[in-house]
Amino acid sequence: MDASSESRGALVVFEGLDRSGKTSQCGRLLSYLEGLGHPVELWRFPDRTTSVGQMISAYLSNKSQLDDHTIHLLFSANRWEKRSMMEAKLKAGTTLIVDRYSYSGVAFSSAKGLDFEWCKAPEAGLIAPDLVLYLDIPPEKAAERGGYGDERYEQLEFQKKVAQHYKLLEDSAWKIIDASRSLEDVEKQVKETVSEYVVSCQKGKPLSSLWS
Ligand code: FDM
């Protein structure tokens, strides 16, 4: 058996606007896969536990100011610092559920006016997700759901721009999920979709790189 046909974990990414339900769905999917006895971990970006992540966290909570390019590169660095650990976990058979990834990086920064291709460039070479679940919800409807917090970017007009930029990133790994339905309906579709991908990775689908 060559290395490319070895069983591995799946990289499943959740993307969507703030208040689209990503965090709830990530938690439900984690419990579901754990219940099936599947090795699985839940990750999120930004990972605020690292020193780069703490700089990002200070920026998001308006405790520091950074140039738009600089914060973009910090978000990317925060993914790069986890890349080798990600590869090791996937190859060891652990499925990773990831709350936000490079698509958030590009959609949020380009919505601020940064060049789209410039935003994509530092993400090239990160591990490509097997599946991107895009929780699709009209920005107005997301805003009605219990309101936004105090962090930077949690404003309706900005979220509308982010939604437009997300749509430019859709590729063959994406599944668009209508997230304006009930939590239970969304959960059902998420579970059905993910199961298929977990099996194909167990059958030895090779890892690939993002945007390179
Ligand atoms: N965000 C998140 C970015 O601007 N770039 C990125 O690369 C990532 C991963 O950070 F507003 C934005 C999206 C969101 C904020 O995300 C923090 P959480 O999910 O609310 O922690």
Tab-separated table of C-alpha atoms and ligand atoms in Angstrom:
chain	number	residue	atom	x	y	z
A	1	MET	CA	0.000	0.000	0.000
A	2	ASP	CA	1.568	3.364	-0.921
A	3	ALA	CA	1.382	6.343	1.435
A	4	SER	CA	-1.367	8.043	-0.565
A	5	SER	CA	-3.803	5.175	-0.057
A	6	GLU	CA	-3.524	5.084	3.727
A	7	SER	CA	-6.571	5.754	5.804
A	8	ARG	CA	-6.607	9.219	7.380
A	9	GLY	CA	-8.897	11.668	9.137
A	10	ALA	CA	-11.003	14.204	7.235
A	11	LEU	CA	-10.495	17.974	7.349
A	12	VAL	CA	-13.963	19.479	7.682
A	13	VAL	CA	-14.182	23.277	7.757
A	14	PHE	CA	-17.194	25.370	8.757
A	15	GLU	CA	-17.487	28.832	7.257
A	16	GLY	CA	-20.146	31.515	7.325
A	17	LEU	CA	-21.041	34.934	8.668
A	18	ASP	CA	-21.072	35.740	12.364
A	19	ARG	CA	-24.224	34.264	13.978
A	20	SER	CA	-24.714	31.764	11.129
A	21	GLY	CA	-24.584	28.913	13.673
A	22	LYS	CA	-21.073	27.588	13.009
A	23	THR	CA	-20.068	27.110	16.611
A	24	SER	CA	-23.286	25.239	17.561
A	25	GLN	CA	-23.036	22.995	14.510
A	26	CYS	CA	-19.349	22.269	15.158
A	27	GLY	CA	-20.228	21.143	18.703
A	28	ARG	CA	-23.079	18.925	17.516
A	29	LEU	CA	-20.963	17.321	14.817
A	30	LEU	CA	-18.175	16.690	17.327
A	31	SER	CA	-20.584	14.861	19.685
A	32	TYR	CA	-22.035	12.874	16.794
A	33	LEU	CA	-18.657	11.644	15.501
A	34	GLU	CA	-17.420	10.948	19.038
A	35	GLY	CA	-20.591	8.927	19.622
A	36	LEU	CA	-19.735	6.805	16.579
A	37	GLY	CA	-16.344	6.122	18.179
A	38	HIS	CA	-14.523	8.141	15.531
A	39	PRO	CA	-11.263	9.921	16.545
A	40	VAL	CA	-12.139	13.602	16.170
A	41	GLU	CA	-11.052	17.033	17.456
A	42	LEU	CA	-12.615	20.463	17.235
A	43	TRP	CA	-10.268	23.318	16.259
A	44	ARG	CA	-10.981	26.967	15.594
A	45	PHE	CA	-9.272	29.883	13.906
A	46	PRO	CA	-8.178	32.282	15.106
A	47	ASP	CA	-6.540	30.020	17.679
A	48	ARG	CA	-6.259	32.627	20.424
A	49	THR	CA	-4.060	30.442	22.665
A	50	THR	CA	-0.773	31.058	20.805
A	51	SER	CA	1.241	34.290	21.029
A	52	VAL	CA	0.178	35.228	17.482
A	53	GLY	CA	-3.415	34.388	18.485
A	54	GLN	CA	-3.182	36.737	21.456
A	55	MET	CA	-2.169	39.606	19.142
A	56	ILE	CA	-5.177	38.786	16.952
A	57	SER	CA	-7.469	38.657	19.956
A	58	ALA	CA	-6.285	42.070	21.182
A	59	TYR	CA	-6.951	43.486	17.713
A	60	LEU	CA	-10.434	41.970	17.460
A	61	SER	CA	-11.428	43.345	20.852
A	62	ASN	CA	-10.172	46.823	19.862
A	63	LYS	CA	-7.371	46.763	22.438
A	64	SER	CA	-4.789	47.289	19.699
A	65	GLN	CA	-4.671	48.864	16.257
A	66	LEU	CA	-2.916	47.205	13.318
A	67	ASP	CA	-2.547	47.932	9.642
A	68	ASP	CA	-5.027	45.829	7.585
A	69	HIS	CA	-2.229	43.955	5.789
A	70	THR	CA	-0.468	43.193	9.053
A	71	ILE	CA	-3.517	41.654	10.731
A	72	HIS	CA	-4.247	39.664	7.568
A	73	LEU	CA	-0.762	38.133	7.703
A	74	LEU	CA	-1.132	37.397	11.421
A	75	PHE	CA	-4.358	35.446	10.777
A	76	SER	CA	-2.490	33.501	8.102
A	77	ALA	CA	0.547	32.927	10.366
A	78	ASN	CA	-1.862	31.593	13.000
A	79	ARG	CA	-2.902	28.874	10.533
A	80	TRP	CA	0.690	28.191	9.422
A	81	GLU	CA	1.827	27.680	13.004
A	82	LYS	CA	-0.725	24.842	13.304
A	83	ARG	CA	-0.099	23.290	9.863
A	84	SER	CA	2.333	20.538	10.816
A	85	MET	CA	0.205	19.521	13.804
A	86	MET	CA	-2.819	19.437	11.489
A	87	GLU	CA	-1.034	17.155	9.018
A	88	ALA	CA	0.155	14.832	11.807
A	89	LYS	CA	-3.337	14.530	13.289
A	90	LEU	CA	-4.993	13.842	9.922
A	91	LYS	CA	-2.389	11.227	9.004
A	92	ALA	CA	-2.852	9.579	12.416
A	93	GLY	CA	-6.532	9.111	11.539
A	94	THR	CA	-8.081	11.982	13.516
A	95	THR	CA	-10.840	13.928	11.805
A	96	LEU	CA	-10.566	17.685	12.412
A	97	ILE	CA	-13.629	19.890	12.553
A	98	VAL	CA	-12.409	23.452	12.063
A	99	ASP	CA	-14.476	26.534	12.908
A	100	ARG	CA	-13.232	29.070	10.271
A	101	TYR	CA	-10.169	28.725	8.024
A	102	SER	CA	-8.505	30.489	5.085
A	103	TYR	CA	-11.872	31.424	3.532
A	104	SER	CA	-12.618	33.665	6.532
A	105	GLY	CA	-9.136	35.103	6.131
A	106	VAL	CA	-9.735	36.127	2.517
A	107	ALA	CA	-13.424	37.083	2.819
A	108	PHE	CA	-12.972	39.403	5.819
A	109	SER	CA	-9.761	41.092	4.637
A	110	SER	CA	-10.902	41.573	1.042
A	111	ALA	CA	-14.218	42.973	2.345
A	112	LYS	CA	-12.094	45.735	3.921
A	113	GLY	CA	-10.750	46.568	0.450
A	114	LEU	CA	-7.522	44.557	0.284
A	115	ASP	CA	-6.733	42.950	-3.071
A	116	PHE	CA	-8.407	39.537	-3.342
A	117	GLU	CA	-5.409	37.702	-4.871
A	118	TRP	CA	-3.022	39.329	-2.404
A	119	CYS	CA	-5.222	37.994	0.399
A	120	LYS	CA	-5.161	34.460	-1.021
A	121	ALA	CA	-1.390	34.303	-1.554
A	122	PRO	CA	-0.182	33.590	2.014
A	123	GLU	CA	-2.757	30.788	2.366
A	124	ALA	CA	-1.325	28.796	-0.570
A	125	GLY	CA	0.251	25.568	0.651
A	126	LEU	CA	-1.894	25.124	3.735
A	127	ILE	CA	-3.797	21.825	3.794
A	128	ALA	CA	-6.899	21.919	1.588
A	129	PRO	CA	-10.108	20.951	3.399
A	130	ASP	CA	-11.910	17.813	2.237
A	131	LEU	CA	-15.177	19.577	2.845
A	132	VAL	CA	-16.191	23.188	3.455
A	133	LEU	CA	-19.645	23.541	4.960
A	134	TYR	CA	-20.763	27.082	4.214
A	135	LEU	CA	-23.617	28.014	6.515
A	136	ASP	CA	-25.547	30.348	4.285
A	137	ILE	CA	-27.776	32.959	5.898
A	138	PRO	CA	-28.889	36.438	4.802
A	139	PRO	CA	-26.851	38.975	6.813
A	140	GLU	CA	-30.044	40.663	8.055
A	141	LYS	CA	-31.344	37.379	9.412
A	142	ALA	CA	-28.024	36.574	11.119
A	143	ALA	CA	-28.105	40.023	12.749
A	144	GLU	CA	-31.566	39.296	14.207
A	145	ARG	CA	-30.254	36.217	16.022
A	146	GLY	CA	-29.471	37.552	19.450
A	147	GLY	CA	-27.432	40.441	18.074
A	148	TYR	CA	-23.718	40.800	17.564
A	149	GLY	CA	-21.061	41.167	20.266
A	150	ASP	CA	-18.609	44.046	20.661
A	151	GLU	CA	-15.832	42.719	18.466
A	152	ARG	CA	-14.551	44.383	15.344
A	153	TYR	CA	-16.401	43.188	12.184
A	154	GLU	CA	-19.664	42.450	14.038
A	155	GLN	CA	-21.659	45.032	12.090
A	156	LEU	CA	-24.391	44.422	9.561
A	157	GLU	CA	-23.021	46.589	6.720
A	158	PHE	CA	-19.607	44.949	6.952
A	159	GLN	CA	-21.093	41.442	7.159
A	160	LYS	CA	-22.974	42.124	3.900
A	161	LYS	CA	-19.657	42.817	2.178
A	162	VAL	CA	-18.101	39.696	3.735
A	163	ALA	CA	-20.980	37.576	2.352
A	164	GLN	CA	-20.274	38.857	-1.171
A	165	HIS	CA	-16.572	38.022	-0.887
A	166	TYR	CA	-17.221	34.557	0.543
A	167	LYS	CA	-19.241	33.722	-2.577
A	168	LEU	CA	-16.158	34.354	-4.760
A	169	LEU	CA	-14.298	31.579	-2.934
A	170	GLU	CA	-16.718	28.717	-3.582
A	171	ASP	CA	-15.000	25.660	-5.107
A	172	SER	CA	-15.656	21.935	-5.530
A	173	ALA	CA	-15.013	21.211	-1.812
A	174	TRP	CA	-17.911	23.494	-0.806
A	175	LYS	CA	-21.376	22.443	0.244
A	176	ILE	CA	-23.746	25.338	0.766
A	177	ILE	CA	-26.088	24.679	3.666
A	178	ASP	CA	-29.211	26.790	4.137
A	179	ALA	CA	-28.566	27.984	7.690
A	180	SER	CA	-31.748	30.005	8.050
A	181	ARG	CA	-33.551	26.747	8.977
A	182	SER	CA	-33.817	25.302	12.494
A	183	LEU	CA	-30.686	24.072	14.286
A	184	GLU	CA	-32.011	20.500	14.008
A	185	ASP	CA	-32.622	20.662	10.254
A	186	VAL	CA	-29.164	22.087	9.652
A	187	GLU	CA	-27.621	19.465	11.955
A	188	LYS	CA	-29.292	16.648	10.007
A	189	GLN	CA	-27.918	17.872	6.692
A	190	VAL	CA	-24.462	18.432	8.180
A	191	LYS	CA	-24.298	14.870	9.551
A	192	GLU	CA	-25.439	13.320	6.265
A	193	THR	CA	-22.928	15.322	4.263
A	194	VAL	CA	-19.962	14.747	6.560
A	195	SER	CA	-20.414	10.974	6.870
A	196	GLU	CA	-19.714	10.505	3.153
A	197	TYR	CA	-16.447	12.483	3.380
A	198	VAL	CA	-15.200	10.695	6.477
A	199	VAL	CA	-15.584	7.385	4.627
A	200	SER	CA	-13.754	8.610	1.501
A	201	CYS	CA	-10.780	9.740	3.663
A	202	GLN	CA	-10.751	6.387	5.426
A	203	LYS	CA	-10.455	4.842	1.962
A	204	GLY	CA	-7.226	6.790	1.393
A	205	LYS	CA	-8.122	10.034	-0.414
A	206	PRO	CA	-4.743	11.878	-0.549
A	207	LEU	CA	-4.167	15.188	1.232
A	208	SER	CA	-3.845	18.208	-1.041
A	209	SER	CA	-2.767	21.833	-0.734
A	210	LEU	CA	-4.818	24.964	-0.872
A	211	TRP	CA	-4.506	27.422	-3.778
A	212	SER	CA	-1.073	26.365	-5.060
B	1	FDM	N1	-11.411	36.430	10.936
B	1	FDM	C1	-11.215	35.132	11.211
B	1	FDM	C2	-10.622	37.092	9.999
B	1	FDM	O1	-10.800	38.290	9.759
B	1	FDM	N2	-9.626	36.409	9.377
B	1	FDM	C3	-9.388	35.093	9.629
B	1	FDM	O2	-8.463	34.493	9.034
B	1	FDM	C4	-10.215	34.424	10.578
B	1	FDM	C5	-9.982	32.990	10.891
B	1	FDM	O3	-12.113	37.151	13.041
B	1	FDM	F1	-14.999	38.298	12.705
B	1	FDM	C6	-12.444	37.184	11.661
B	1	FDM	C7	-13.821	36.626	11.592
B	1	FDM	C8	-14.437	37.065	12.883
B	1	FDM	C9	-13.289	37.221	13.837
B	1	FDM	O4	-13.760	35.009	14.663
B	1	FDM	C10	-13.198	36.220	14.968
B	1	FDM	P1	-14.625	34.217	15.786
B	1	FDM	O5	-15.094	33.018	15.039
B	1	FDM	O6	-15.730	35.157	16.184
B	1	FDM	O7	-13.658	33.917	16.905
